[in-house]
């Protein structure tokens, strides 16, 4: 199923591999008619609104960490807000795109599923209608590396630079290095990563 698009609202004909991946996460044996699937651009290697970015290696680590993680709203860590779950991820190349750090553009794509229930019908309609679209990821990284000095930007004994400020013509941006945990992904109104959302 690598590279195969999973279109929303067409889950009755879900490929066997996709349904098998979903059922590894469920307690039952869900059929294609019982689930709604949609692809989502979780994060990329472009500099975000907080002047931070993941490099490709970070995205590869996140790809492993995000499988099985729940989708919620506004990073509210409440079981009441759980609405979807990622059953598969992949790194997607963006030909012609280059990150501010000089890497070829790429992003982490997740494949999410949710149950077709009466309660979820409105949310499914909002996803299909492009109303619920933007997303943001919640994760933990080992270091936040300053592009100017190469030290952790939070270590004020070693780094005195400010994100977004220019130093001798070079803008300070921060590489979020070595992701160690993925908590959740959320529907939000304004994501830090400008292009993150349902695709």
Short mmCIF file of C-alpha atoms in Angstrom, two decimals:
data_model
loop_
_atom_site.label_atom_id
_atom_site.label_comp_id
_atom_site.label_asym_id
_atom_site.label_seq_id
_atom_site.Cartn_x
_atom_site.Cartn_y
_atom_site.Cartn_z
CA UNK A 1 0.00 0.00 0.00
CA UNK A 2 3.08 2.25 -0.06
CA UNK A 3 2.28 5.47 -1.91
CA UNK A 4 -1.35 4.48 -2.51
CA UNK A 5 -3.76 7.32 -1.91
CA UNK A 6 -6.58 6.71 0.53
CA UNK A 7 -9.44 8.99 -0.43
CA UNK A 8 -11.97 10.16 2.13
CA UNK A 9 -15.48 8.72 1.86
CA UNK A 10 -14.29 5.80 -0.30
CA UNK A 11 -13.44 3.43 2.51
CA UNK A 12 -15.75 0.58 1.48
CA UNK A 13 -13.15 -0.30 -1.15
CA UNK A 14 -10.22 0.10 1.25
CA UNK A 15 -7.24 -2.03 0.18
CA UNK A 16 -6.62 -5.09 2.36
CA UNK A 17 -3.24 -3.77 3.57
CA UNK A 18 -4.84 -0.54 4.81
CA UNK A 19 -7.61 -2.35 6.64
CA UNK A 20 -5.08 -4.77 8.15
CA UNK A 21 -3.03 -1.82 9.47
CA UNK A 22 -6.17 -0.29 11.01
CA UNK A 23 -7.18 -3.59 12.59
CA UNK A 24 -3.78 -3.92 14.25
CA UNK A 25 -4.89 -0.93 16.35
CA UNK A 26 -8.50 -1.94 16.94
CA UNK A 27 -9.82 -4.60 19.30
CA UNK A 28 -12.32 -5.87 16.77
CA UNK A 29 -12.19 -6.70 13.11
CA UNK A 30 -13.39 -3.49 11.48
CA UNK A 31 -14.75 -3.52 7.94
CA UNK A 32 -14.18 -0.83 5.34
CA UNK A 33 -17.76 0.34 5.78
CA UNK A 34 -17.19 1.02 9.48
CA UNK A 35 -14.25 3.40 9.08
CA UNK A 36 -13.62 6.78 7.51
CA UNK A 37 -10.01 7.39 6.42
CA UNK A 38 -8.20 10.57 5.49
CA UNK A 39 -4.57 11.56 4.80
CA UNK A 40 -2.95 14.41 6.73
CA UNK A 41 0.23 16.41 6.33
CA UNK A 42 1.50 16.29 9.92
CA UNK A 43 4.72 18.34 9.66
CA UNK A 44 7.51 19.17 7.24
CA UNK A 45 11.11 20.39 7.16
CA UNK A 46 10.21 24.03 6.48
CA UNK A 47 10.72 26.73 9.11
CA UNK A 48 7.48 27.25 11.02
CA UNK A 49 5.84 30.30 12.59
CA UNK A 50 7.96 29.78 15.72
CA UNK A 51 11.21 29.87 13.67
CA UNK A 52 11.70 26.14 14.30
CA UNK A 53 11.95 23.16 11.96
CA UNK A 54 12.49 19.42 11.79
CA UNK A 55 15.20 18.08 9.50
CA UNK A 56 14.59 14.98 7.42
CA UNK A 57 16.12 12.66 10.04
CA UNK A 58 13.76 14.14 12.64
CA UNK A 59 10.78 13.53 10.36
CA UNK A 60 11.89 9.91 9.85
CA UNK A 61 12.01 9.38 13.62
CA UNK A 62 8.60 11.02 14.01
CA UNK A 63 7.19 8.74 11.30
CA UNK A 64 7.89 5.75 13.53
CA UNK A 65 6.69 7.48 16.70
CA UNK A 66 3.36 8.72 15.32
CA UNK A 67 1.92 5.38 14.18
CA UNK A 68 -0.96 4.60 16.56
CA UNK A 69 -1.17 8.13 18.00
CA UNK A 70 -4.52 9.76 18.61
CA UNK A 71 -6.03 12.80 16.92
CA UNK A 72 -7.65 15.34 19.23
CA UNK A 73 -8.63 19.02 19.25
CA UNK A 74 -6.47 22.02 20.27
CA UNK A 75 -3.87 19.85 22.06
CA UNK A 76 -6.40 19.23 24.83
CA UNK A 77 -5.21 16.03 26.46
CA UNK A 78 -8.63 14.70 27.32
CA UNK A 79 -10.05 11.31 26.39
CA UNK A 80 -13.29 13.12 25.50
CA UNK A 81 -11.47 14.82 22.61
CA UNK A 82 -10.07 11.68 21.02
CA UNK A 83 -11.53 11.44 17.54
CA UNK A 84 -9.14 9.64 15.15
CA UNK A 85 -5.97 7.57 15.10
CA UNK A 86 -2.97 7.31 12.76
CA UNK A 87 -2.52 3.82 11.38
CA UNK A 88 0.32 4.50 8.91
CA UNK A 89 2.89 7.19 8.08
CA UNK A 90 5.36 7.92 5.30
CA UNK A 91 7.86 10.59 4.23
CA UNK A 92 6.83 12.40 1.04
CA UNK A 93 9.37 14.22 -1.17
CA UNK A 94 8.53 17.68 -2.52
CA UNK A 95 10.44 18.07 -5.80
CA UNK A 96 11.75 21.59 -6.29
CA UNK A 97 11.15 22.65 -2.68
CA UNK A 98 14.12 23.54 -0.48
CA UNK A 99 14.00 24.28 3.24
CA UNK A 100 15.51 27.42 4.77
CA UNK A 101 18.21 25.13 6.20
CA UNK A 102 19.06 24.00 2.65
CA UNK A 103 17.51 20.50 2.66
CA UNK A 104 15.35 19.15 -0.17
CA UNK A 105 11.72 19.66 0.86
CA UNK A 106 9.81 16.76 2.38
CA UNK A 107 6.98 16.17 4.82
CA UNK A 108 5.55 13.56 7.15
CA UNK A 109 2.23 12.24 5.89
CA UNK A 110 -0.08 10.32 8.18
CA UNK A 111 -3.07 8.17 7.36
CA UNK A 112 -5.85 8.49 9.93
CA UNK A 113 -9.03 6.58 10.55
CA UNK A 114 -12.11 7.21 12.62
CA UNK A 115 -15.29 5.26 13.12
CA UNK A 116 -18.40 6.04 11.13
CA UNK A 117 -20.85 6.73 13.92
CA UNK A 118 -23.79 9.05 14.31
CA UNK A 119 -21.67 11.22 16.63
CA UNK A 120 -18.85 11.47 14.06
CA UNK A 121 -21.07 12.27 11.07
CA UNK A 122 -20.78 16.04 11.57
CA UNK A 123 -17.00 15.92 11.93
CA UNK A 124 -16.66 13.75 8.82
CA UNK A 125 -18.78 16.28 6.91
CA UNK A 126 -16.56 19.13 8.17
CA UNK A 127 -13.40 17.28 7.10
CA UNK A 128 -14.86 16.54 3.67
CA UNK A 129 -16.06 20.14 3.35
CA UNK A 130 -12.61 21.57 4.18
CA UNK A 131 -13.75 23.20 7.42
CA UNK A 132 -11.75 20.98 9.77
CA UNK A 133 -8.39 20.97 7.99
CA UNK A 134 -5.41 22.46 9.84
CA UNK A 135 -3.43 20.27 12.25
CA UNK A 136 -0.52 20.52 14.67
CA UNK A 137 1.67 17.86 16.27
CA UNK A 138 2.56 17.41 19.94
CA UNK A 139 5.94 15.78 20.52
CA UNK A 140 9.15 15.93 22.56
CA UNK A 141 12.67 16.41 21.20
CA UNK A 142 16.06 15.89 22.83
CA UNK A 143 17.57 19.21 21.72
CA UNK A 144 16.65 22.52 20.08
CA UNK A 145 19.72 23.44 18.07
CA UNK A 146 20.56 27.06 17.23
CA UNK A 147 21.52 27.61 13.57
CA UNK A 148 24.02 30.31 14.53
CA UNK A 149 26.18 28.60 17.17
CA UNK A 150 25.11 24.95 17.06
CA UNK A 151 24.27 24.81 20.78
CA UNK A 152 20.92 24.14 22.42
CA UNK A 153 19.07 27.46 22.31
CA UNK A 154 17.68 26.82 25.81
CA UNK A 155 21.19 26.63 27.30
CA UNK A 156 21.77 30.32 27.97
CA UNK A 157 25.29 29.57 29.19
CA UNK A 158 26.24 28.50 25.66
CA UNK A 159 23.73 30.24 23.38
CA UNK A 160 22.69 33.89 23.53
CA UNK A 161 20.89 34.02 20.18
CA UNK A 162 17.23 34.86 19.64
CA UNK A 163 15.02 32.94 17.23
CA UNK A 164 14.11 34.95 14.16
CA UNK A 165 16.81 37.57 14.67
CA UNK A 166 19.54 38.05 12.04
CA UNK A 167 23.23 37.75 12.97
CA UNK A 168 25.68 38.99 10.33
CA UNK A 169 23.03 38.44 7.68
CA UNK A 170 22.05 34.93 8.80
CA UNK A 171 18.68 34.38 10.46
CA UNK A 172 18.55 32.35 13.67
CA UNK A 173 16.32 29.32 13.27
CA UNK A 174 16.10 26.29 15.52
CA UNK A 175 16.35 22.64 14.47
CA UNK A 176 14.16 20.38 16.60
CA UNK A 177 16.58 17.47 16.91
CA UNK A 178 16.14 13.83 17.91
CA UNK A 179 12.42 13.45 18.54
CA UNK A 180 12.00 11.07 21.49
CA UNK A 181 8.22 10.91 21.85
CA UNK A 182 5.06 11.72 19.93
CA UNK A 183 2.06 12.56 22.09
CA UNK A 184 -0.78 13.42 19.73
CA UNK A 185 -1.82 15.43 16.69
CA UNK A 186 -4.57 17.98 16.87
CA UNK A 187 -7.06 19.82 14.74
CA UNK A 188 -6.29 23.51 15.37
CA UNK A 189 -7.36 26.85 13.93
CA UNK A 190 -3.82 28.14 13.26
CA UNK A 191 -0.99 25.59 13.01
CA UNK A 192 2.65 26.48 13.65
CA UNK A 193 3.49 24.76 10.37
CA UNK A 194 1.74 26.70 7.66
CA UNK A 195 0.91 23.75 5.38
CA UNK A 196 0.01 21.15 8.03
CA UNK A 197 -3.47 19.78 7.55
CA UNK A 198 -5.77 17.32 5.85
CA UNK A 199 -4.68 16.73 2.25
#
